[in-house]
Coordinates of C-alpha atoms in Angstrom, one line a residue:
M871 CA 83.0 47.8 35.7
E872 CA 81.4 50.8 38.2
H873 CA 84.9 51.2 39.5
Q874 CA 86.5 51.9 36.0
Q875 CA 83.1 54.1 35.2
E876 CA 83.8 56.5 38.5
L877 CA 87.9 56.8 37.3
Q878 CA 86.9 58.5 33.9
K879 CA 84.1 61.0 35.3
L880 CA 87.2 62.1 37.4
E881 CA 89.5 62.2 34.5
G882 CA 89.0 65.7 34.7
L883 CA 91.8 65.6 38.1
Q884 CA 94.5 65.5 35.1
I885 CA 93.7 68.7 33.5
C886 CA 94.6 71.7 35.7
Q887 CA 89.9 73.9 34.7
Q888 CA 92.3 77.0 35.5
H889 CA 95.1 78.6 34.3
V890 CA 97.2 81.2 36.1
N891 CA 99.8 83.2 34.5
I892 CA 102.6 84.5 37.1
E893 CA 104.5 88.5 36.5
F894 CA 107.3 89.6 39.2
R895 CA 108.4 93.1 39.0
N896 CA 111.6 94.4 40.5
L897 CA 111.3 91.7 43.1
T898 CA 113.6 92.7 45.9
Y899 CA 114.9 89.7 49.0
S900 CA 117.4 90.6 52.0
V901 CA 117.8 88.4 54.6
P902 CA 120.1 89.4 58.4
E903 CA 123.7 88.8 57.6
S904 CA 124.1 87.9 61.5
K905 CA 121.6 86.8 64.3
G906 CA 120.6 89.7 65.6
G907 CA 122.6 92.3 63.4
S908 CA 121.2 95.4 61.6
G909 CA 123.0 94.4 58.4
Q910 CA 121.4 92.4 55.1
K911 CA 122.5 90.3 52.6
C912 CA 120.8 91.0 49.6
I913 CA 119.9 87.4 48.3
L914 CA 117.3 88.7 45.2
R915 CA 118.4 91.7 43.0
G916 CA 115.4 93.6 41.8
I917 CA 114.5 90.1 38.8
S918 CA 111.9 90.2 37.1
G919 CA 109.9 86.9 35.0
S920 CA 106.9 85.5 33.9
F921 CA 106.5 82.1 34.4
Q922 CA 103.0 81.0 32.1
A923 CA 100.6 78.4 31.8
G924 CA 101.1 75.2 29.9
R925 CA 104.8 75.7 29.8
L926 CA 107.2 73.2 32.2
T927 CA 110.2 76.1 33.5
A928 CA 113.2 75.8 34.5
I929 CA 115.2 78.1 37.1
L930 CA 119.3 77.2 37.1
G931 CA 122.3 78.8 38.9
P932 CA 125.3 78.1 40.7
S933 CA 124.6 76.9 43.9
G934 CA 123.4 81.0 46.3
A935 CA 122.7 82.1 42.7
G936 CA 119.0 82.7 45.0
K937 CA 117.4 79.5 42.8
S938 CA 115.7 78.3 45.8
S939 CA 114.6 81.8 47.5
L940 CA 112.7 82.8 44.5
L941 CA 110.7 79.6 45.1
N942 CA 110.1 80.4 48.8
V943 CA 109.0 84.5 48.0
L944 CA 106.5 83.7 44.7
S945 CA 105.2 80.7 46.9
G946 CA 104.4 82.7 49.3
F947 CA 106.7 80.9 51.9
K948 CA 108.7 83.9 52.1
K949 CA 107.3 87.4 53.0
T950 CA 109.9 89.3 55.6
G951 CA 112.6 91.5 53.7
V952 CA 110.3 91.1 50.5
S953 CA 109.3 94.3 48.3
G954 CA 108.3 94.6 44.7
Y955 CA 105.0 93.0 43.0
I956 CA 103.7 90.1 42.2
M957 CA 101.0 89.5 39.9
T958 CA 98.7 86.7 39.0
N959 CA 97.0 87.0 35.3
G960 CA 97.4 90.3 35.9
K961 CA 95.9 91.6 38.6
V962 CA 98.3 92.4 42.1
R963 CA 97.8 88.8 44.2
N964 CA 96.4 88.2 47.0
I965 CA 98.8 86.0 49.6
Q966 CA 95.9 84.2 50.7
E967 CA 93.8 83.1 47.8
F968 CA 97.3 82.2 45.5
R969 CA 98.1 79.8 48.5
K970 CA 95.0 78.1 47.5
Q971 CA 95.9 78.3 44.4
S972 CA 99.7 76.6 44.7
C973 CA 101.8 74.0 46.0
Y974 CA 105.8 74.3 47.0
I975 CA 107.1 71.0 46.9
P976 CA 110.9 71.6 49.1
Q977 CA 113.7 70.2 47.8
E978 CA 113.1 67.6 51.4
F979 CA 110.0 67.2 51.3
A980 CA 109.4 65.4 54.5
M981 CA 107.0 62.5 55.4
L982 CA 106.2 60.1 58.0
S983 CA 108.7 57.5 57.7
Q984 CA 105.2 54.8 59.9
L985 CA 102.8 55.4 56.8
T986 CA 102.2 53.4 53.5
T987 CA 101.9 55.3 50.0
R988 CA 98.2 55.1 50.4
E989 CA 97.7 56.4 54.2
T990 CA 100.1 58.8 53.5
L991 CA 97.4 60.3 49.7
K992 CA 95.0 59.5 52.1
I993 CA 95.8 61.0 54.7
A994 CA 96.0 63.9 52.5
A995 CA 93.1 63.7 51.2
D996 CA 91.0 64.2 54.3
L997 CA 93.0 67.6 55.6
K998 CA 93.4 68.8 52.2
L999 CA 89.7 68.6 50.5
N1000 CA 86.0 69.9 51.9
V1001 CA 83.6 67.7 53.3
D1002 CA 81.3 67.9 50.6
V1003 CA 83.9 65.9 49.1
G1004 CA 82.9 62.5 50.1
T1005 CA 85.5 59.3 51.0
R1006 CA 83.9 57.0 47.5
K1007 CA 85.1 60.3 45.9
K1008 CA 88.6 60.9 47.2
N1009 CA 88.9 57.0 46.8
V1010 CA 89.0 57.0 43.3
M1011 CA 90.9 60.1 43.3
I1012 CA 93.4 58.7 44.8
E1013 CA 93.4 55.6 42.5
E1014 CA 94.2 58.2 39.7
I1015 CA 97.1 59.6 41.5
L1016 CA 99.0 56.1 41.5
Q1017 CA 98.3 54.9 38.4
L1018 CA 99.2 58.5 37.2
L1019 CA 102.4 58.9 39.0
D1020 CA 103.2 54.7 39.1
L1021 CA 102.7 54.0 42.4
Q1022 CA 100.1 50.9 43.0
K1023 CA 103.3 48.6 43.2
T1024 CA 104.0 50.7 46.2
E1025 CA 101.1 52.1 47.7
N1026 CA 100.9 49.3 50.9
T1027 CA 105.2 49.6 51.1
L1028 CA 105.9 52.3 54.2
I1029 CA 107.5 55.7 53.5
G1030 CA 110.6 54.2 55.4
N1031 CA 111.6 51.8 53.0
L1032 CA 110.5 53.7 49.2
S1033 CA 113.8 55.3 47.0
G1034 CA 114.3 58.3 46.3
G1035 CA 112.1 59.1 42.9
E1036 CA 108.7 56.5 44.6
K1037 CA 109.4 59.4 47.5
K1038 CA 109.3 62.6 44.8
R1039 CA 106.0 61.2 43.3
I1040 CA 104.5 60.6 46.4
S1041 CA 104.9 64.0 47.2
V1042 CA 103.5 65.1 43.6
G1043 CA 100.9 62.6 43.7
V1044 CA 99.8 64.8 47.5
E1045 CA 100.0 68.2 46.4
L1046 CA 97.4 66.5 43.4
L1047 CA 94.8 65.5 45.2
T1048 CA 93.6 69.7 44.8
N1049 CA 94.3 69.7 41.5
P1050 CA 95.9 73.3 41.8
P1051 CA 96.9 75.1 38.4
V1052 CA 100.6 76.3 40.1
M1053 CA 103.2 73.9 41.1
F1054 CA 106.5 74.6 42.8
F1055 CA 108.9 72.3 43.3
D1056 CA 112.4 73.1 44.4
E1057 CA 115.4 70.9 43.0
P1058 CA 112.6 67.9 42.2
T1059 CA 115.8 65.3 40.4
S1060 CA 118.3 65.6 43.8
G1061 CA 119.7 63.0 44.9
L1062 CA 118.0 60.7 42.0
D1063 CA 119.9 58.5 39.0
S1064 CA 119.4 59.1 35.7
S1065 CA 116.4 57.2 34.9
S1066 CA 114.3 58.4 38.1
S1067 CA 115.1 61.8 37.3
F1068 CA 114.1 61.5 33.7
L1069 CA 110.8 59.5 35.1
V1070 CA 110.4 62.6 37.3
I1071 CA 110.7 65.1 35.1
S1072 CA 108.6 63.1 32.4
H1073 CA 105.5 63.8 35.1
L1074 CA 106.0 67.4 35.2
K1075 CA 106.1 67.8 31.7
T1076 CA 103.2 65.6 31.6
L1077 CA 101.4 67.8 34.6
A1078 CA 102.4 71.3 32.6
Q1079 CA 101.2 70.0 29.7
S1080 CA 97.5 69.4 31.0
G1081 CA 97.6 73.6 31.9
R1082 CA 100.0 74.0 35.0
T1083 CA 101.9 76.4 35.5
I1084 CA 105.1 74.4 36.5
V1085 CA 108.2 76.3 37.6
C1086 CA 111.5 74.4 39.2
T1087 CA 114.9 74.9 40.4
I1088 CA 117.1 72.1 39.0
H1089 CA 121.1 72.0 39.4
Q1090 CA 123.4 70.7 35.9
P1091 CA 120.5 68.7 34.5
S1092 CA 122.0 65.6 31.5
S1093 CA 120.4 66.7 27.4
Q1094 CA 117.7 64.4 28.0
L1095 CA 116.3 66.5 30.9
L1096 CA 117.1 69.8 28.8
D1097 CA 115.0 69.3 26.2
M1098 CA 112.1 68.4 28.1
F1099 CA 111.2 72.1 29.7
D1100 CA 109.9 74.8 28.0
D1101 CA 111.4 77.5 29.4
F1102 CA 114.6 78.7 31.3
Y1103 CA 115.0 80.8 34.5
I1104 CA 118.8 81.5 34.7
I1105 CA 119.9 83.1 37.4
A1106 CA 123.1 84.7 38.8
E1107 CA 123.8 86.6 42.6
G1108 CA 120.4 87.0 43.0
Q1109 CA 120.3 88.4 39.2
C1110 CA 118.3 87.2 36.3
L1111 CA 120.7 86.3 32.8
Y1112 CA 118.6 84.8 30.5
R1113 CA 114.4 83.4 30.7
G1114 CA 113.0 82.2 27.9
P1115 CA 112.9 78.9 25.7
L1116 CA 115.7 77.0 24.8
C1117 CA 115.4 77.8 21.4
D1118 CA 116.6 81.3 22.0
M1119 CA 119.5 80.2 24.8
K1120 CA 122.7 80.0 23.0
A1121 CA 121.5 82.8 20.3
V1122 CA 121.7 85.1 23.2
F1123 CA 124.9 84.3 24.7
E1124 CA 126.3 84.6 21.4
E1125 CA 125.2 87.9 21.3
A1126 CA 126.5 89.1 24.5
G1127 CA 130.1 87.1 23.5
F1128 CA 129.5 83.9 25.2
P1129 CA 129.9 81.8 22.3
C1130 CA 129.1 77.9 23.4
P1131 CA 131.2 75.5 21.8
K1132 CA 129.2 72.7 19.6
Y1133 CA 128.1 69.5 21.7
Y1134 CA 128.2 71.6 24.1
N1135 CA 125.4 70.7 27.5
L1136 CA 124.0 74.2 27.1
S1137 CA 122.7 73.9 31.2
D1138 CA 126.3 73.7 32.2
F1139 CA 127.3 76.5 29.6
A1140 CA 124.8 79.1 31.5
I1141 CA 125.8 77.6 34.8
E1142 CA 130.1 78.5 33.5
I1143 CA 128.6 81.8 32.6
A1144 CA 126.2 82.6 35.7
C1145 CA 129.8 81.3 37.6
F1146 CA 132.3 83.8 35.7
E1147 CA 134.2 80.7 34.2
R1148 CA 133.5 82.2 30.9
G1149 CA 134.3 85.4 31.6
D1150 CA 133.0 88.5 33.9
T1151 CA 131.7 90.5 31.5
I1152 CA 127.9 89.5 32.7
E1153 CA 125.9 93.5 32.6
N1154 CA 124.7 93.3 29.6
L1155 CA 122.5 90.3 30.1
I1156 CA 121.7 91.5 33.4
I1157 CA 120.8 95.2 31.6
K1158 CA 119.1 93.0 29.6
Y1159 CA 116.4 91.5 31.6
K1160 CA 116.7 94.1 34.3
G1161 CA 112.9 95.5 35.4
R1162 CA 112.0 94.1 32.6
S1163 CA 108.7 90.9 32.8
G1164 CA 108.1 88.8 30.3
N1165 CA 104.7 90.4 28.7
S1166 CA 105.7 93.6 30.1
E1167 CA 107.6 96.3 30.1
D1168 CA 105.6 98.7 31.9
N1169 CA 104.2 98.5 35.6
P1170 CA 100.6 97.3 35.9
V1171 CA 97.0 100.3 36.6
G1172 CA 98.2 100.5 40.6
C1173 CA 101.4 99.0 40.9
Q1174 CA 104.4 100.6 42.0
D1175 CA 107.9 98.9 42.1
D1176 CA 109.4 98.6 44.9
I1177 CA 106.4 97.9 47.5
V1178 CA 105.5 95.4 50.2
I1179 CA 103.4 93.0 48.3
E1180 CA 102.1 90.8 50.7
E1181 CA 99.0 93.1 51.6
S1182 CA 97.7 93.5 48.6
T1183 CA 94.3 92.5 48.2
M1184 CA 92.7 90.7 45.0
P1185 CA 89.5 92.2 43.0
Q1186 CA 85.9 90.0 43.5
S1187 CA 85.5 89.9 40.0
T1188 CA 85.8 86.0 39.2
K1189 CA 87.2 86.1 36.4
T1190 CA 89.6 87.8 33.9
R1191 CA 90.9 88.0 30.1
I1192 CA 94.2 86.3 28.9
G1193 CA 95.0 86.9 25.1
Q1194 CA 91.4 86.0 23.6
T1195 CA 90.6 83.4 26.2
T1196 CA 88.2 83.9 29.1
I1197 CA 89.2 81.6 31.7
E1198 CA 87.7 81.4 35.9
I1199 CA 89.9 82.1 37.7
F1200 CA 88.6 80.1 40.8
S1201 CA 87.1 76.5 40.9
K1202 CA 83.7 76.5 42.2
R1203 CA 84.9 73.2 44.8
R1204 CA 88.6 74.2 45.6
Y1205 CA 88.9 77.8 45.3
E1206 CA 86.3 79.6 45.6
K1207 CA 86.8 82.1 49.0
T1208 CA 86.0 80.0 51.1
A1209 CA 88.0 79.6 55.0
R1210 CA 91.3 79.6 55.2
Y1211 CA 91.6 75.4 56.0
P1212 CA 89.3 73.2 53.9
L1213 CA 88.1 71.1 57.0
S1214 CA 86.1 72.7 61.2
L1215 CA 89.3 73.0 63.6
W1216 CA 87.6 69.5 65.3
M1217 CA 87.7 68.0 61.7
Q1218 CA 91.1 68.5 61.3
M1219 CA 92.3 67.6 65.2
F1220 CA 90.5 64.4 64.8
I1221 CA 92.2 63.4 61.7
L1222 CA 95.4 64.8 63.3
M1223 CA 94.9 62.7 66.3
R1224 CA 94.3 59.6 64.5
R1225 CA 97.6 59.7 62.1
S1226 CA 98.9 60.1 65.7
V1227 CA 98.0 57.2 67.1
L1228 CA 98.3 55.4 63.6
C1229 CA 102.2 56.2 63.8
N1230 CA 102.4 55.5 67.8
Y1231 CA 100.9 52.1 67.3
R1232 CA 103.4 51.6 64.2
D1233 CA 107.2 52.7 66.5
L1234 CA 106.9 49.8 68.0
F1235 CA 110.7 50.4 69.3
M1236 CA 109.9 53.6 70.4
F1237 CA 106.1 52.1 72.1
I1238 CA 108.5 49.0 74.2
I1239 CA 110.8 51.4 75.1
R1240 CA 107.7 53.4 76.9
I1241 CA 107.0 50.7 78.6
A1242 CA 109.9 48.3 79.4
A1243 CA 111.3 51.9 80.6
H1244 CA 108.3 52.5 83.2
G1245 CA 107.7 48.7 84.2
C1246 CA 111.5 47.8 84.8
V1247 CA 112.7 50.9 87.7
G1248 CA 108.5 49.9 88.9
L1249 CA 110.6 46.6 89.5
M1250 CA 113.3 48.1 90.3
L1251 CA 112.0 50.3 93.1
G1252 CA 109.4 47.5 94.2
F1253 CA 111.9 45.4 95.4
I1254 CA 114.6 47.6 96.9
C1255 CA 112.0 49.6 99.2
F1256 CA 110.1 46.1 99.5
D1257 CA 106.8 45.9 101.7
I1258 CA 108.2 49.4 103.7
G1259 CA 105.2 51.0 103.7
N1260 CA 103.8 50.6 106.4
E1261 CA 106.9 49.8 109.0
A1262 CA 107.3 52.7 111.3
S1263 CA 111.6 52.2 111.5
K1264 CA 111.4 52.7 107.9
T1265 CA 110.0 55.3 107.6
M1266 CA 112.7 58.2 105.5
S1267 CA 113.5 55.3 102.7
N1268 CA 109.8 55.1 102.4
A1269 CA 109.7 58.9 102.2
A1270 CA 112.9 57.6 99.7
C1271 CA 110.9 55.7 97.7
L1272 CA 107.7 58.0 97.4
F1273 CA 110.4 61.1 96.5
Y1274 CA 111.7 58.3 93.3
I1275 CA 108.5 57.2 92.0
L1276 CA 107.6 60.6 91.5
F1277 CA 111.1 61.4 90.2
V1278 CA 111.0 58.5 87.7
L1279 CA 107.7 60.2 85.7
F1280 CA 109.2 63.6 85.7
L1281 CA 112.6 62.0 84.2
I1282 CA 111.0 60.0 81.7
S1283 CA 108.3 61.6 80.7
P1284 CA 110.2 64.5 78.4
F1285 CA 113.4 62.6 78.1
I1286 CA 110.8 60.8 75.8
T1287 CA 109.3 63.8 74.1
V1288 CA 111.3 66.6 73.8
L1289 CA 113.0 64.4 70.3
V1290 CA 109.2 64.3 68.9
Y1291 CA 108.2 67.9 67.8
Q1292 CA 112.4 68.1 65.9
L1293 CA 111.6 64.6 64.3
E1294 CA 108.3 66.5 63.0
A1295 CA 109.1 69.9 62.3
A1296 CA 109.6 69.6 59.1
V1297 CA 106.0 67.9 58.7
F1298 CA 104.2 70.3 60.6
L1299 CA 105.4 72.9 59.2
R1300 CA 104.7 72.3 55.1
E1301 CA 101.6 71.0 56.3
H1302 CA 100.7 73.5 58.2
L1303 CA 102.4 76.5 56.0
N1304 CA 100.3 74.5 53.1
N1305 CA 96.8 75.9 55.1
W1306 CA 96.7 71.6 55.6
Y1307 CA 95.4 72.6 59.6
S1308 CA 95.9 75.1 62.1
L1309 CA 98.3 75.8 64.4
K1310 CA 95.6 75.4 67.1
A1311 CA 94.5 71.5 65.5
Y1312 CA 97.7 70.4 65.8
Y1313 CA 99.0 71.7 69.1
L1314 CA 95.7 70.0 71.0
S1315 CA 96.2 67.0 68.8
K1316 CA 99.4 66.0 70.3
L1317 CA 98.1 66.3 73.7
F1318 CA 95.9 64.2 73.5
S1319 CA 97.4 61.3 70.7
D1320 CA 99.4 60.6 73.9
I1321 CA 96.6 60.4 76.6
P1322 CA 96.7 56.9 76.1
F1323 CA 100.2 56.2 77.2
Q1324 CA 100.0 59.2 79.6
V1325 CA 97.5 57.1 81.8
L1326 CA 99.0 53.7 81.4
C1327 CA 102.9 54.3 81.4
P1328 CA 102.4 55.6 84.9
T1329 CA 99.7 52.7 85.9
L1330 CA 102.2 50.3 85.0
L1331 CA 105.2 51.9 87.3
L1332 CA 102.7 52.2 90.2
V1333 CA 101.5 48.9 90.2
F1334 CA 104.5 47.3 90.8
S1335 CA 106.4 50.0 93.2
Y1336 CA 103.5 51.4 94.9
C1337 CA 101.8 47.7 95.4
L1338 CA 105.3 45.1 96.1
S1339 CA 106.5 48.4 98.6
G1340 CA 103.7 48.2 100.7
Q1341 CA 101.7 50.9 100.7
P1342 CA 98.2 51.3 102.3
F1343 CA 95.7 49.5 100.2
D1344 CA 92.8 51.7 101.4
M1345 CA 90.8 53.0 97.7
D1346 CA 91.2 56.9 98.2
R1347 CA 94.5 57.0 98.9
M1348 CA 95.1 54.3 96.0
L1349 CA 93.5 57.3 93.2
K1350 CA 94.9 59.8 94.6
T1351 CA 98.2 58.8 93.7
W1352 CA 97.1 57.3 90.8
I1353 CA 95.2 60.5 89.8
M1354 CA 98.7 62.9 90.7
C1355 CA 101.1 60.5 88.9
I1356 CA 99.0 61.2 85.5
V1357 CA 98.7 64.9 86.7
I1358 CA 102.6 64.9 87.1
T1359 CA 103.1 62.6 84.1
M1360 CA 101.4 65.0 81.4
C1361 CA 103.0 67.8 83.3
G1362 CA 106.3 66.2 82.0
Q1363 CA 105.4 65.3 78.9
T1364 CA 104.0 69.1 77.2
I1365 CA 107.7 70.6 79.2
G1366 CA 109.8 67.9 77.5
L1367 CA 107.7 68.8 74.1
L1368 CA 108.1 72.8 74.6
L1369 CA 111.4 71.6 75.9
G1370 CA 112.2 70.2 72.0
A1371 CA 110.1 72.8 70.0
A1372 CA 112.1 75.7 71.8
F1373 CA 116.0 74.5 71.5
D1374 CA 117.0 71.8 68.4
V1375 CA 117.5 68.6 69.0
K1376 CA 121.2 68.6 70.9
V1377 CA 119.8 71.0 73.6
G1378 CA 116.6 69.8 74.2
P1379 CA 117.7 66.9 76.3
F1380 CA 120.2 69.0 77.9
M1381 CA 117.8 71.5 78.8
V1382 CA 115.5 68.9 80.4
V1383 CA 118.1 67.7 83.0
T1384 CA 119.2 71.1 83.5
L1385 CA 115.4 71.9 84.4
N1386 CA 115.3 68.7 86.7
I1387 CA 118.0 69.1 89.1
P1388 CA 117.3 72.6 90.2
M1389 CA 113.5 71.7 90.5
S1390 CA 114.3 68.7 92.4
L1391 CA 117.0 69.9 94.9
F1392 CA 114.4 72.5 96.0
S1393 CA 111.5 69.9 96.9
G1394 CA 112.0 69.1 100.3
F1395 CA 112.8 66.0 100.2
F1396 CA 117.0 66.5 100.2
M1397 CA 117.0 70.1 102.4
R1398 CA 113.8 71.0 104.6
L1399 CA 111.7 74.1 103.0
Q1400 CA 113.2 75.8 105.9
D1401 CA 117.1 75.4 106.2
I1402 CA 117.4 76.6 102.5
P1403 CA 118.9 80.0 102.3
S1404 CA 115.8 82.7 102.3
Y1405 CA 116.8 84.3 99.2
L1406 CA 117.1 81.0 97.8
Q1407 CA 113.4 79.4 99.1
W1408 CA 111.6 81.2 96.5
V1409 CA 112.7 78.2 94.0
S1410 CA 111.3 75.7 95.8
Y1411 CA 107.6 78.5 94.9
V1412 CA 107.7 77.5 91.6
S1413 CA 109.2 73.7 91.8
Y1414 CA 106.8 70.9 90.8
Y1415 CA 108.7 68.5 92.5
R1416 CA 107.5 70.7 95.8
Y1417 CA 103.8 70.6 95.6
S1418 CA 104.1 66.5 94.6
F1419 CA 105.9 65.1 96.8
E1420 CA 104.3 67.4 99.4
A1421 CA 100.9 65.8 97.6
E1422 CA 102.0 62.4 98.0
M1423 CA 103.2 62.3 101.6
V1424 CA 100.0 64.2 102.8
N1425 CA 97.7 61.2 100.4
I1426 CA 99.9 58.3 102.7
Y1427 CA 100.3 59.5 105.9
G1428 CA 97.6 61.6 107.1
N1429 CA 93.3 61.3 107.0
N1430 CA 93.9 60.4 110.3
R1431 CA 96.2 56.6 109.4
S1432 CA 96.2 54.5 112.0
K1433 CA 99.9 54.2 114.0
L1434 CA 102.2 52.1 111.6
N1435 CA 104.5 48.7 112.9
C1436 CA 107.0 48.8 114.5
S1437 CA 109.4 45.2 114.2
E1438 CA 112.0 47.2 116.7
D1439 CA 112.1 48.3 120.5
F1440 CA 111.1 52.0 119.2
C1441 CA 109.9 53.7 116.8
Y1442 CA 109.2 57.1 116.8
F1443 CA 107.7 57.5 113.7
R1444 CA 105.1 55.0 114.9
S1445 CA 102.4 57.7 114.7
P1446 CA 101.9 59.1 111.0
S1447 CA 101.7 62.3 112.1
K1448 CA 105.1 62.5 113.7
I1449 CA 106.0 61.8 109.7
L1450 CA 104.7 64.7 108.7
E1451 CA 105.2 67.6 111.2
E1452 CA 109.2 66.6 110.2
F1453 CA 109.4 67.5 106.6
H1454 CA 106.9 70.3 108.0
M1455 CA 104.1 69.1 106.4
E1456 CA 101.5 68.6 109.0
D1457 CA 99.1 71.9 107.6
V1458 CA 99.0 70.7 104.0
S1459 CA 96.7 70.3 101.5
Y1460 CA 96.9 67.2 99.3
W1461 CA 94.2 70.2 96.5
H1462 CA 96.1 72.9 97.3
N1463 CA 99.1 70.6 95.7
M1464 CA 96.7 69.1 93.1
G1465 CA 95.5 73.0 92.0
V1466 CA 99.4 73.7 91.8
L1467 CA 100.6 71.1 89.6
L1468 CA 97.4 71.8 87.8
I1469 CA 98.3 75.2 87.4
W1470 CA 101.9 74.4 86.3
L1471 CA 100.6 71.9 83.4
F1472 CA 98.0 74.5 81.9
G1473 CA 100.8 77.1 81.7
S1474 CA 103.1 74.8 80.6
Q1475 CA 100.7 74.2 77.7
I1476 CA 99.9 78.1 77.0
G1477 CA 104.2 78.0 76.6
L1478 CA 103.6 75.1 74.2
Y1479 CA 101.3 76.8 72.2
I1480 CA 103.7 79.9 72.1
V1481 CA 106.4 78.7 71.2
L1482 CA 104.8 76.3 67.6
K1483 CA 103.3 79.8 67.0
W1484 CA 106.4 81.8 67.0
R1485 CA 108.2 78.5 65.5
V1486 CA 106.0 79.5 62.5
S1487 CA 106.8 83.3 62.3
T1488 CA 110.1 81.7 62.6
S1489 CA 109.7 79.9 59.3
R1490 CA 108.6 82.4 57.4

């Protein structure tokens, strides 16, 4: 009973308390014709229009007409190459404030497949809502959204096991948590059957009737879906051919010389006109709607055509008059002028780490692969190099064993993490660009959430390889080896994340091999450093293999280690100091090499952050 009362109290989640009308004039959007080229391809060609609160609007047009580009520009996801102006409630739009009032749901709404429906909504609520919204209220809001979108039966089902229609509805539910007055949808019915499409559009119609501004692109809707939309905005080659209600569309086309056959689907007919299948004389339609907004033919005070729109500022007043009704622009709870993100950096990082750990736990296959790879390699090295660690006649073989322990840790770690960014890129970009969390929070969460693996995997490999190969059971030497292996594992995983973020899924793994091979050649194991040609010796100073190998050799054979056993008549390397002299490591310091490895680790982490920031900037 108490739970039902809470649901009734929060019934306003379905009713939008703020009305936001959108108006745009002479909107132009251009992109480079080719990468690095100077030419520009014009996608939107000075189009104008308006979208009203309480109405469900469909943007129609053939492929390549500019439908998705218009949504990207209006939602603020694309800022480069944009000119014109955008108004909200008669005032010049402030991009940061508008992003708090709106949400954009792309055609491919990326979600983490290892989470259930309820977990996806719960984590979204934790990230998007302010700290003053308690856990109890969040749970009630989630219950209401599950009921509103008919998702109760799938609340404990993994996202990866849901149908396309269920995923579409979850994408709507995720954004409903903040009760936004403006919602943009890119092809919400794409890939769905007629029944699922009708259900999704029905939910959007309900949201529009609650007072929201709902705008979506749609591709060839059926007659049943067509009747559910209040307004239509038809685009052809980046220009507007029609905007207005469905009841006026047929008459406008007939006036322009395009009579619609009886019982013909109006959306199909409109797209045929846009594709020039009904003739190429559409200039009169373009002129009719060119440069005119839906509400006014004049520019608002203080605005000029063809200006960059993203740096404008919103007036300080919190109310404006629309028609005869005075409405509140910003919700006191969610849309007041606050920080960009609803939570502090540490709260963002904690929630993202919790999600990452949960996904790692659910990804049983990858967990087994990582553990099995390190365990099997450790056993294989241990048996191949069995009990040679204290044998003077096999010092070179033992040096090879030590090197391959490091080589395996460096090589396996980036190969596992190089694909992590590619798998999460779409989710990260969508959530970050929607102001869920900062780039710094995501970056720190990825570094810290993988620490259990960064400790467990090298420990497992060392337990088998170090012990079976007969290395000295000296607590100081064992601890130093363990610390160094953890550091190089962290370094390898960070480099893998960096290469995965910098390159695509095909090039990333190749770059891991391309980087590791030359680094290993300049390690001092395959060839003594003084034997390398002088013009190439500089490479050894940046080789992380060199510093890790030198540190391990000094740790194992240095620090006044006693003489080794000799099973033959004479062993030249019975004295550990002779081994270090052979590799020219007699003056090498363990802590100096560890310091360089830490510089490599921090440098790669800084590089990862820079690459992530570059990825975010290029996505705009």
